[in-house]
mmCIF file of C-alpha atoms and ligand atoms in Angstrom:
data_model
loop_
_atom_site.group_PDB
_atom_site.id
_atom_site.type_symbol
_atom_site.label_atom_id
_atom_site.label_comp_id
_atom_site.label_asym_id
_atom_site.label_seq_id
_atom_site.Cartn_x
_atom_site.Cartn_y
_atom_site.Cartn_z
ATOM 1 C CA MET A 1 149.698 46.225 75.285
ATOM 2 C CA ASN A 2 147.803 44.445 78.206
ATOM 3 C CA GLN A 3 145.305 45.660 80.243
ATOM 4 C CA HIS A 4 147.132 45.266 83.111
ATOM 5 C CA LEU A 5 150.154 47.083 81.854
ATOM 6 C CA ARG A 6 147.999 50.035 80.641
ATOM 7 C CA SER A 7 146.641 50.506 83.715
ATOM 8 C CA GLN A 8 149.783 51.521 84.997
ATOM 9 C CA SER A 9 149.997 54.280 82.855
ATOM 10 C CA ILE A 10 152.160 57.171 84.118
ATOM 11 C CA PRO A 11 149.676 60.691 83.417
ATOM 12 C CA PHE A 12 151.742 63.313 81.372
ATOM 13 C CA ILE A 13 150.250 65.705 83.798
ATOM 14 C CA ASP A 14 149.160 64.639 86.867
ATOM 15 C CA VAL A 15 145.673 67.281 87.870
ATOM 16 C CA GLY A 16 144.273 64.366 90.064
ATOM 17 C CA ALA A 17 146.771 64.840 92.768
ATOM 18 C CA GLN A 18 146.428 68.959 92.647
ATOM 19 C CA ARG A 19 142.855 68.307 93.149
ATOM 20 C CA ARG A 20 143.033 66.183 95.744
ATOM 21 C CA ARG A 21 145.524 68.355 97.618
ATOM 22 C CA LEU A 22 143.834 71.167 97.307
ATOM 23 C CA GLY A 23 140.653 69.723 98.959
ATOM 24 C CA ASN A 24 137.527 71.353 99.546
ATOM 25 C CA SER A 25 138.676 74.592 98.918
ATOM 26 C CA ILE A 26 138.080 75.209 95.441
ATOM 27 C CA GLU A 27 134.341 73.165 95.922
ATOM 28 C CA ASP A 28 134.240 76.411 98.514
ATOM 29 C CA ALA A 29 135.935 79.270 96.627
ATOM 30 C CA ILE A 30 133.076 78.045 94.105
ATOM 31 C CA ALA A 31 130.473 77.572 96.014
ATOM 32 C CA ARG A 32 130.379 81.622 96.866
ATOM 33 C CA VAL A 33 130.355 82.513 94.154
ATOM 34 C CA LEU A 34 127.452 80.894 92.998
ATOM 35 C CA ALA A 35 125.710 82.051 96.336
ATOM 36 C CA HIS A 36 127.127 85.782 95.120
ATOM 37 C CA CYS A 37 126.205 85.134 91.188
ATOM 38 C CA GLN A 38 128.582 88.039 90.171
ATOM 39 C CA PHE A 39 129.848 85.896 87.249
ATOM 40 C CA ILE A 40 131.711 88.300 85.419
ATOM 41 C CA ASN A 41 133.405 91.265 87.209
ATOM 42 C CA GLY A 42 132.961 89.968 90.762
ATOM 43 C CA PRO A 43 134.872 90.574 93.702
ATOM 44 C CA GLU A 44 136.729 87.216 93.135
ATOM 45 C CA VAL A 45 138.510 88.912 89.971
ATOM 46 C CA THR A 46 139.683 92.326 91.440
ATOM 47 C CA GLN A 47 140.960 89.963 94.555
ATOM 48 C CA LEU A 48 142.973 87.580 91.750
ATOM 49 C CA GLU A 49 144.759 90.862 90.690
ATOM 50 C CA ALA A 50 145.556 92.178 93.776
ATOM 51 C CA ASP A 51 147.147 89.034 94.523
ATOM 52 C CA LEU A 52 149.333 88.395 91.159
ATOM 53 C CA ALA A 53 150.394 91.377 91.461
ATOM 54 C CA LYS A 54 151.859 91.275 94.673
ATOM 55 C CA PHE A 55 152.941 87.719 94.025
ATOM 56 C CA CYS A 56 154.988 88.758 90.610
ATOM 57 C CA GLY A 57 155.699 92.394 92.092
ATOM 58 C CA ALA A 58 154.101 93.983 89.274
ATOM 59 C CA ARG A 59 152.140 97.756 89.613
ATOM 60 C CA HIS A 60 149.156 96.633 87.507
ATOM 61 C CA VAL A 61 147.699 93.404 86.509
ATOM 62 C CA VAL A 62 144.442 93.372 84.279
ATOM 63 C CA THR A 63 142.846 89.492 84.132
ATOM 64 C CA CYS A 64 141.853 88.486 80.579
ATOM 65 C CA ALA A 65 140.084 85.308 78.836
ATOM 66 C CA SER A 66 143.295 83.835 77.569
ATOM 67 C CA GLY A 67 146.955 84.396 77.656
ATOM 68 C CA THR A 68 146.804 84.918 73.794
ATOM 69 C CA ASP A 69 144.318 87.781 74.820
ATOM 70 C CA ALA A 70 146.315 88.941 77.036
ATOM 71 C CA LEU A 71 149.956 88.694 73.976
ATOM 72 C CA LEU A 72 146.738 90.873 71.224
ATOM 73 C CA MET A 73 145.455 93.146 74.008
ATOM 74 C CA VAL A 74 148.728 94.825 74.421
ATOM 75 C CA LEU A 75 149.448 95.146 70.749
ATOM 76 C CA MET A 76 146.013 96.426 70.097
ATOM 77 C CA ALA A 77 146.212 99.115 72.812
ATOM 78 C CA LYS A 78 149.955 99.688 71.631
ATOM 79 C CA GLY A 79 148.155 100.556 67.864
ATOM 80 C CA VAL A 80 150.358 98.230 66.142
ATOM 81 C CA GLY A 81 149.070 96.996 62.682
ATOM 82 C CA ARG A 82 149.577 96.967 59.172
ATOM 83 C CA GLY A 83 152.984 98.077 57.767
ATOM 84 C CA ASP A 84 154.618 96.934 61.998
ATOM 85 C CA ALA A 85 156.810 94.595 62.142
ATOM 86 C CA VAL A 86 157.111 92.177 65.574
ATOM 87 C CA ILE A 87 159.944 90.170 66.556
ATOM 88 C CA CYS A 88 159.043 86.946 67.565
ATOM 89 C CA PRO A 89 160.976 83.731 68.010
ATOM 90 C CA THR A 90 160.003 80.687 65.270
ATOM 91 C CA PHE A 91 160.380 78.163 68.163
ATOM 92 C CA THR A 92 157.125 78.458 70.632
ATOM 93 C CA PHE A 93 153.520 77.729 70.394
ATOM 94 C CA CYS A 94 151.488 79.193 67.301
ATOM 95 C CA ALA A 95 150.147 82.275 69.652
ATOM 96 C CA THR A 96 153.211 84.234 69.905
ATOM 97 C CA ALA A 97 153.053 85.021 66.067
ATOM 98 C CA GLU A 98 149.561 84.663 65.806
ATOM 99 C CA VAL A 99 148.648 87.487 67.231
ATOM 100 C CA VAL A 100 150.859 89.860 65.240
ATOM 101 C CA ALA A 101 149.234 88.761 62.204
ATOM 102 C CA LEU A 102 145.357 89.222 63.646
ATOM 103 C CA THR A 103 146.502 93.230 64.182
ATOM 104 C CA GLY A 104 147.396 93.175 60.535
ATOM 105 C CA ALA A 105 151.006 93.769 61.475
ATOM 106 C CA THR A 106 153.934 90.966 60.169
ATOM 107 C CA PRO A 107 155.464 88.825 62.778
ATOM 108 C CA VAL A 108 159.174 88.438 61.653
ATOM 109 C CA LEU A 109 160.598 85.306 62.968
ATOM 110 C CA VAL A 110 164.101 84.468 64.709
ATOM 111 C CA ASP A 111 165.806 82.076 65.868
ATOM 112 C CA VAL A 112 166.643 80.657 69.925
ATOM 113 C CA ASP A 113 169.555 79.599 71.213
ATOM 114 C CA ALA A 114 170.353 75.845 71.035
ATOM 115 C CA ALA A 115 170.714 75.822 75.057
ATOM 116 C CA THR A 116 167.854 77.779 76.335
ATOM 117 C CA PHE A 117 165.476 77.364 73.187
ATOM 118 C CA ASN A 118 165.011 81.256 74.229
ATOM 119 C CA MET A 119 165.286 83.767 71.590
ATOM 120 C CA ASP A 120 168.599 84.280 70.180
ATOM 121 C CA VAL A 121 169.702 87.639 70.674
ATOM 122 C CA GLU A 122 172.047 88.296 67.564
ATOM 123 C CA SER A 123 168.853 86.603 65.804
ATOM 124 C CA LEU A 124 166.606 89.699 67.001
ATOM 125 C CA ARG A 125 169.535 91.909 65.701
ATOM 126 C CA ARG A 126 169.415 90.462 62.358
ATOM 127 C CA GLY A 127 165.108 89.989 62.678
ATOM 128 C CA VAL A 128 164.907 93.870 63.192
ATOM 129 C CA ALA A 129 167.502 94.472 60.287
ATOM 130 C CA THR A 130 165.278 92.093 57.867
ATOM 131 C CA ALA A 131 162.062 94.168 59.027
ATOM 132 C CA ARG A 132 163.914 97.415 58.239
ATOM 133 C CA ARG A 133 164.971 96.309 54.611
ATOM 134 C CA ARG A 134 161.146 95.555 54.284
ATOM 135 C CA GLY A 135 159.875 98.666 54.358
ATOM 136 C CA LEU A 136 158.786 97.229 57.381
ATOM 137 C CA LYS A 137 158.629 99.599 60.619
ATOM 138 C CA PRO A 138 160.137 97.209 63.817
ATOM 139 C CA ARG A 139 157.788 98.453 66.919
ATOM 140 C CA ALA A 140 157.761 95.392 69.129
ATOM 141 C CA VAL A 141 159.611 92.115 70.043
ATOM 142 C CA ILE A 142 158.167 89.261 72.142
ATOM 143 C CA PRO A 143 160.492 87.372 73.528
ATOM 144 C CA VAL A 144 158.986 83.597 74.664
ATOM 145 C CA ASP A 145 160.085 82.339 78.547
ATOM 146 C CA LEU A 146 159.940 78.568 76.896
ATOM 147 C CA PHE A 147 159.362 75.608 78.797
ATOM 148 C CA GLY A 148 159.274 77.939 81.789
ATOM 149 C CA GLN A 149 162.293 79.755 82.054
ATOM 150 C CA SER A 150 163.238 83.154 81.579
ATOM 151 C CA ALA A 151 164.440 84.718 78.184
ATOM 152 C CA ASP A 152 167.633 86.899 78.436
ATOM 153 C CA GLN A 153 165.800 90.050 79.216
ATOM 154 C CA ASP A 154 168.656 92.362 80.039
ATOM 155 C CA ALA A 155 169.603 91.846 76.150
ATOM 156 C CA ILE A 156 166.620 92.040 74.722
ATOM 157 C CA GLY A 157 166.316 94.959 76.547
ATOM 158 C CA VAL A 158 169.493 96.612 75.170
ATOM 159 C CA ILE A 159 168.778 96.062 72.194
ATOM 160 C CA ALA A 160 165.283 96.924 72.146
ATOM 161 C CA GLN A 161 165.750 100.442 73.567
ATOM 162 C CA ALA A 162 168.880 101.181 71.022
ATOM 163 C CA GLU A 163 165.632 100.239 68.152
ATOM 164 C CA GLY A 164 163.308 102.181 69.352
ATOM 165 C CA LEU A 165 160.960 98.601 70.210
ATOM 166 C CA PHE A 166 158.952 98.078 72.980
ATOM 167 C CA VAL A 167 159.109 94.669 74.780
ATOM 168 C CA LEU A 168 156.233 92.289 75.373
ATOM 169 C CA ASP A 169 156.967 89.452 76.802
ATOM 170 C CA ASP A 170 154.941 85.753 76.414
ATOM 171 C CA ALA A 171 154.813 84.589 79.813
ATOM 172 C CA ALA A 172 152.819 81.961 79.251
ATOM 173 C CA GLN A 173 154.597 78.932 80.247
ATOM 174 C CA ALA A 174 156.386 80.632 82.947
ATOM 175 C CA PHE A 175 154.611 82.834 85.156
ATOM 176 C CA GLY A 176 156.238 82.450 89.164
ATOM 177 C CA ALA A 177 160.169 82.045 87.418
ATOM 178 C CA SER A 178 162.211 84.428 87.991
ATOM 179 C CA TYR A 179 164.881 86.310 85.975
ATOM 180 C CA LYS A 180 168.660 88.069 88.379
ATOM 181 C CA GLY A 181 166.400 87.465 91.609
ATOM 182 C CA ARG A 182 162.961 89.808 89.718
ATOM 183 C CA ARG A 183 159.651 87.361 88.926
ATOM 184 C CA LEU A 184 158.625 87.347 85.678
ATOM 185 C CA GLY A 185 155.881 90.138 85.147
ATOM 186 C CA THR A 186 158.293 92.586 85.953
ATOM 187 C CA PHE A 187 160.654 92.991 82.649
ATOM 188 C CA GLY A 188 159.577 94.978 79.620
ATOM 189 C CA LEU A 189 156.618 97.566 78.726
ATOM 190 C CA ALA A 190 154.377 94.442 79.391
ATOM 191 C CA THR A 191 154.170 90.886 80.319
ATOM 192 C CA ALA A 192 151.394 88.292 79.435
ATOM 193 C CA THR A 193 150.494 84.749 80.766
ATOM 194 C CA SER A 194 147.772 82.412 80.149
ATOM 195 C CA PHE A 195 146.112 80.413 82.611
ATOM 196 C CA PHE A 196 144.956 77.518 80.643
ATOM 197 C CA PRO A 197 144.738 74.066 83.058
ATOM 198 C CA ALA A 198 148.303 72.400 81.418
ATOM 199 C CA LYS A 199 149.866 75.777 82.278
ATOM 200 C CA PRO A 200 152.220 75.391 85.721
ATOM 201 C CA LEU A 201 149.386 78.027 87.300
ATOM 202 C CA GLY A 202 146.419 76.954 85.342
ATOM 203 C CA CYS A 203 142.198 77.681 85.584
ATOM 204 C CA PHE A 204 139.661 74.927 84.851
ATOM 205 C CA GLY A 205 139.160 76.774 81.704
ATOM 206 C CA ASP A 206 140.929 79.320 80.217
ATOM 207 C CA GLY A 207 142.605 82.632 81.283
ATOM 208 C CA GLY A 208 145.412 84.668 81.238
ATOM 209 C CA ALA A 209 146.689 88.336 82.369
ATOM 210 C CA ILE A 210 148.908 91.002 81.743
ATOM 211 C CA PHE A 211 151.656 92.625 83.702
ATOM 212 C CA THR A 212 152.713 96.676 83.647
ATOM 213 C CA ASP A 213 153.845 99.175 85.755
ATOM 214 C CA ASP A 214 152.886 101.427 83.111
ATOM 215 C CA ALA A 215 149.125 102.884 84.679
ATOM 216 C CA GLU A 216 147.740 104.145 81.082
ATOM 217 C CA LEU A 217 148.586 100.836 79.355
ATOM 218 C CA ALA A 218 146.753 99.140 82.083
ATOM 219 C CA ALA A 219 144.085 101.661 81.597
ATOM 220 C CA ILE A 220 143.284 101.480 77.890
ATOM 221 C CA LEU A 221 143.718 97.428 78.731
ATOM 222 C CA ARG A 222 140.979 97.404 80.807
ATOM 223 C CA SER A 223 138.871 99.507 78.207
ATOM 224 C CA ILE A 224 139.562 97.151 75.182
ATOM 225 C CA ARG A 225 138.695 94.038 77.829
ATOM 226 C CA VAL A 226 135.280 95.090 77.916
ATOM 227 C CA HIS A 227 134.718 95.921 73.732
ATOM 228 C CA GLY A 228 136.466 99.315 74.359
ATOM 229 C CA GLN A 229 134.667 100.772 76.979
ATOM 230 C CA GLY A 230 134.773 104.444 77.822
ATOM 231 C CA SER A 231 133.829 106.558 81.072
ATOM 232 C CA ASP A 232 130.087 104.302 80.619
ATOM 233 C CA LYS A 233 128.970 101.394 79.244
ATOM 234 C CA TYR A 234 127.506 102.565 76.021
ATOM 235 C CA ASP A 235 130.160 105.036 75.630
ATOM 236 C CA ASN A 236 133.128 103.265 73.427
ATOM 237 C CA VAL A 237 136.376 105.095 72.681
ATOM 238 C CA ARG A 238 137.989 102.268 70.692
ATOM 239 C CA PHE A 239 137.910 98.758 69.539
ATOM 240 C CA GLY A 240 137.900 95.650 72.077
ATOM 241 C CA LEU A 241 137.251 92.342 72.542
ATOM 242 C CA THR A 242 135.234 90.234 75.232
ATOM 243 C CA ALA A 243 137.913 89.317 77.067
ATOM 244 C CA ARG A 244 137.486 88.957 80.768
ATOM 245 C CA LEU A 245 138.161 86.695 82.661
ATOM 246 C CA ASP A 246 135.367 84.538 84.430
ATOM 247 C CA THR A 247 134.668 85.343 88.300
ATOM 248 C CA VAL A 248 134.856 81.334 89.482
ATOM 249 C CA GLN A 249 137.926 81.307 87.184
ATOM 250 C CA ALA A 250 139.241 83.731 88.860
ATOM 251 C CA ALA A 251 137.844 81.917 92.418
ATOM 252 C CA ILE A 252 139.707 78.484 91.261
ATOM 253 C CA LEU A 253 143.183 80.786 90.608
ATOM 254 C CA ILE A 254 143.000 82.779 93.841
ATOM 255 C CA GLU A 255 143.009 79.270 95.552
ATOM 256 C CA LYS A 256 145.918 77.521 93.757
ATOM 257 C CA LEU A 257 148.260 80.542 93.791
ATOM 258 C CA LYS A 258 148.354 79.920 97.890
ATOM 259 C CA ILE A 259 150.592 76.513 96.778
ATOM 260 C CA PHE A 260 151.964 77.825 93.579
ATOM 261 C CA ASP A 261 155.694 78.574 95.346
ATOM 262 C CA ASP A 262 155.227 75.010 96.865
ATOM 263 C CA GLU A 263 154.320 73.231 93.731
ATOM 264 C CA ILE A 264 157.182 75.550 91.883
ATOM 265 C CA ALA A 265 159.761 74.079 94.228
ATOM 266 C CA ALA A 266 158.178 70.600 94.146
ATOM 267 C CA ARG A 267 158.981 70.914 90.174
ATOM 268 C CA ASN A 268 162.348 72.060 90.897
ATOM 269 C CA LYS A 269 162.798 68.830 92.788
ATOM 270 C CA VAL A 270 161.648 66.722 89.649
ATOM 271 C CA ALA A 271 164.157 68.195 87.499
ATOM 272 C CA ALA A 272 166.628 68.273 89.369
ATOM 273 C CA ARG A 273 166.780 64.484 89.462
ATOM 274 C CA TYR A 274 165.795 64.182 86.207
ATOM 275 C CA ALA A 275 169.173 65.649 85.229
ATOM 276 C CA ARG A 276 170.991 63.071 87.951
ATOM 277 C CA GLY A 277 169.495 60.392 86.467
ATOM 278 C CA LEU A 278 169.677 61.400 82.420
ATOM 279 C CA GLY A 279 172.202 63.711 82.535
ATOM 280 C CA ASN A 280 174.877 61.526 80.805
ATOM 281 C CA ILE A 281 172.701 59.934 78.582
ATOM 282 C CA VAL A 282 170.828 62.543 77.012
ATOM 283 C CA THR A 283 171.317 66.262 76.757
ATOM 284 C CA VAL A 284 168.863 67.832 79.821
ATOM 285 C CA PRO A 285 167.680 71.530 79.811
ATOM 286 C CA HIS A 286 169.962 74.138 80.867
ATOM 287 C CA VAL A 287 168.979 76.564 83.253
ATOM 288 C CA VAL A 288 171.249 79.619 83.182
ATOM 289 C CA ALA A 289 172.611 81.042 86.316
ATOM 290 C CA GLY A 290 170.722 83.323 88.099
ATOM 291 C CA CYS A 291 167.696 82.085 86.367
ATOM 292 C CA THR A 292 164.536 79.845 87.726
ATOM 293 C CA SER A 293 162.393 77.777 85.934
ATOM 294 C CA THR A 294 158.781 76.755 86.347
ATOM 295 C CA TRP A 295 159.582 73.733 84.241
ATOM 296 C CA ALA A 296 156.295 74.314 82.514
ATOM 297 C CA GLN A 297 157.887 71.334 80.258
ATOM 298 C CA TYR A 298 161.103 68.671 81.076
ATOM 299 C CA THR A 299 162.121 68.898 77.264
ATOM 300 C CA ILE A 300 165.489 66.462 76.897
ATOM 301 C CA ARG A 301 167.398 66.399 73.182
ATOM 302 C CA LEU A 302 168.115 63.275 71.723
ATOM 303 C CA PRO A 303 171.803 61.995 70.939
ATOM 304 C CA GLU A 304 172.594 61.874 66.974
ATOM 305 C CA GLY A 305 171.410 58.665 65.924
ATOM 306 C CA VAL A 306 168.473 57.983 68.101
ATOM 307 C CA ASP A 307 165.061 57.708 66.317
ATOM 308 C CA ARG A 308 162.673 59.958 68.184
ATOM 309 C CA ASP A 309 159.381 58.034 66.859
ATOM 310 C CA ALA A 310 161.069 55.032 68.426
ATOM 311 C CA PHE A 311 161.878 56.257 70.900
ATOM 312 C CA ALA A 312 158.348 57.543 71.689
ATOM 313 C CA ALA A 313 157.027 53.894 71.225
ATOM 314 C CA ALA A 314 159.544 52.424 73.184
ATOM 315 C CA LEU A 315 158.822 54.978 76.244
ATOM 316 C CA LYS A 316 155.024 54.400 75.929
ATOM 317 C CA ALA A 317 155.582 50.668 75.802
ATOM 318 C CA GLN A 318 156.330 51.127 79.515
ATOM 319 C CA GLY A 319 153.174 53.130 80.184
ATOM 320 C CA VAL A 320 155.613 56.331 80.284
ATOM 321 C CA PRO A 321 154.154 58.882 78.037
ATOM 322 C CA THR A 322 155.517 61.766 76.376
ATOM 323 C CA ALA A 323 155.311 65.178 74.465
ATOM 324 C CA ILE A 324 157.415 67.160 71.032
ATOM 325 C CA TYR A 325 157.171 70.690 71.598
ATOM 326 C CA TYR A 326 157.107 71.593 68.565
ATOM 327 C CA PRO A 327 157.714 69.163 66.273
ATOM 328 C CA ARG A 328 157.367 72.008 63.834
ATOM 329 C CA SER A 329 158.479 75.588 64.405
ATOM 330 C CA ILE A 330 156.324 78.831 63.129
ATOM 331 C CA HIS A 331 157.797 79.423 60.090
ATOM 332 C CA GLN A 332 157.473 75.493 58.761
ATOM 333 C CA GLN A 333 153.506 75.552 59.489
ATOM 334 C CA ALA A 334 151.258 76.676 56.357
ATOM 335 C CA ALA A 335 149.578 79.791 57.747
ATOM 336 C CA TYR A 336 153.004 81.464 58.582
ATOM 337 C CA ARG A 337 155.202 79.856 55.376
ATOM 338 C CA HIS A 338 154.727 83.441 53.441
ATOM 339 C CA PHE A 339 156.465 85.423 56.670
ATOM 340 C CA PRO A 340 160.005 87.080 56.700
ATOM 341 C CA VAL A 341 162.795 85.108 58.796
ATOM 342 C CA ALA A 342 165.770 86.468 60.106
ATOM 343 C CA ASP A 343 168.496 86.719 57.502
ATOM 344 C CA GLY A 344 170.677 83.609 58.414
ATOM 345 C CA GLY A 345 168.019 81.971 58.563
ATOM 346 C CA LEU A 346 166.435 79.425 61.806
ATOM 347 C CA PRO A 347 169.023 76.568 61.498
ATOM 348 C CA VAL A 348 168.536 75.765 65.778
ATOM 349 C CA SER A 349 164.872 75.966 65.464
ATOM 350 C CA GLU A 350 164.642 73.434 62.805
ATOM 351 C CA ARG A 351 167.456 71.391 64.835
ATOM 352 C CA LEU A 352 165.078 71.840 67.726
ATOM 353 C CA SER A 353 162.251 70.155 65.875
ATOM 354 C CA ALA A 354 163.761 67.231 65.311
ATOM 355 C CA ASP A 355 165.075 65.887 68.215
ATOM 356 C CA VAL A 356 163.214 67.240 71.288
ATOM 357 C CA ILE A 357 161.006 65.379 73.369
ATOM 358 C CA ALA A 358 159.646 66.432 76.428
ATOM 359 C CA LEU A 359 158.875 63.465 79.733
ATOM 360 C CA PRO A 360 155.859 63.491 82.364
ATOM 361 C CA MET A 361 156.789 66.347 84.833
ATOM 362 C CA HIS A 362 154.294 67.946 87.511
ATOM 363 C CA ALA A 363 154.356 69.179 91.062
ATOM 364 C CA TYR A 364 153.404 65.850 92.192
ATOM 365 C CA LEU A 365 155.367 63.078 90.675
ATOM 366 C CA ASP A 366 156.683 60.877 93.184
ATOM 367 C CA GLU A 367 160.208 59.324 93.331
ATOM 368 C CA ALA A 368 158.733 56.021 92.414
ATOM 369 C CA THR A 369 157.167 56.661 88.956
ATOM 370 C CA GLN A 370 159.855 59.093 88.268
ATOM 371 C CA ASP A 371 162.515 56.457 88.693
ATOM 372 C CA ARG A 372 160.474 54.367 85.864
ATOM 373 C CA VAL A 373 160.394 57.185 83.467
ATOM 374 C CA ILE A 374 164.308 57.569 83.999
ATOM 375 C CA ALA A 375 164.541 53.840 83.566
ATOM 376 C CA ALA A 376 162.462 53.770 80.733
ATOM 377 C CA VAL A 377 164.814 56.648 79.271
ATOM 378 C CA ARG A 378 168.055 54.782 80.139
ATOM 379 C CA ASP A 379 166.595 51.403 78.129
ATOM 380 C CA ALA A 380 165.036 53.364 75.045
ATOM 381 C CA ILE A 381 169.011 55.252 74.750
ATOM 382 C CA SER A 382 170.692 52.347 75.420
ATOM 383 C CA THR A 383 169.251 49.934 73.071
HETATM 384 C C1 PLP B 401 149.727 78.721 76.106
HETATM 385 C C2 PLP B 401 150.669 79.696 75.361
HETATM 386 C C3 PLP B 401 150.437 80.929 74.816
HETATM 387 C C4 PLP B 401 148.465 80.503 74.595
HETATM 388 O O1 PLP B 401 147.624 81.335 75.699
HETATM 389 P P1 PLP B 401 146.169 80.383 75.652
HETATM 390 O O2 PLP B 401 146.163 80.910 76.919
HETATM 391 O O3 PLP B 401 146.127 78.948 75.240
HETATM 392 O O4 PLP B 401 145.464 81.260 74.379
HETATM 393 C C5 PLP B 401 150.761 81.831 74.005
HETATM 394 N N1 PLP B 401 152.237 81.012 74.407
HETATM 395 C C6 PLP B 401 152.571 80.767 74.701
HETATM 396 C C7 PLP B 401 153.871 80.768 74.427
HETATM 397 C C8 PLP B 401 151.944 79.628 74.896
HETATM 398 O O5 PLP B 401 152.616 78.542 75.775
#
């Protein structure tokens, strides 16, 4: 590609546009932290936890160092370990199952629904049976709210209750989305999210949070966050982690949370325009009635017979970047191959891994630029 065309490349996520919109508010927030020097557990951390609780309606919010730590800390707090099974969807980022393996428990991988990409509840049922047949004790289920849309919280909740499982919702991609009028962060025993820069609400480094209505669990999580601390610093009552959110990141998130609702609305406009421009040539994402999405990714499925590599190359030649989430499901990766999968296999996840591709999506994608993406997709499909 010549230099002229390369300079017209569209960013996959435009972090710069958001920085411009936020103006000096981020610099000012960071400057306040530099002035008070409470880099760990500063007042901004407490403030952010209160702001996040108000935003989503959860009673308790415990911020932490990453989305992965958020998931791991809940499993640690509940004493999940060897001999236990935790049911996870296989079509997700590895961290969902990784945290289960780190505790010594066994992730049991189940399939997803072809339309929503989220956990298939019949496969969940089969996964619980698979775990029992192998002599494992099913303890928990981790639904993932993939690409920004909530999993089927009601149906999963019913199975979890019947089987005696607790629900740990992995909302790393979907904080800000709602299910039947309630925001994520208020379902199951606890919800984990991530503030990795590329997530819909991201900081300028790693960060995460846990949401729960259970006061006792929140207290244990606060202890685990600081090496299992008890009533004082040198009284350690359990094993924990160094898993705090830096004060600087909290200060940044306080500012970003103020414009987050606006950004979610902008992302939804972009998604609606994609659906109108592309709905008749590719399979566009399906948002379930009663759900909203934060559009962490705008993932389409290519029609049968379209070569995905050639499609991506054709878009790249037009300056349009794409990404594949996920080219392999968890059960297809070396570290996870030996873990049990639900009876009936994982055929939907395997098909999705072969035909999904994500298009540029962010709150600052203007109509002219988006039209270029739409034209490039239509061109690549019809040639
Ligand atoms: C990003 C992500 C995580 C992990 O979050 P980190 O902050 O990167 O540790 C976990 N689960 C899912 C589904 C994710 O997308």
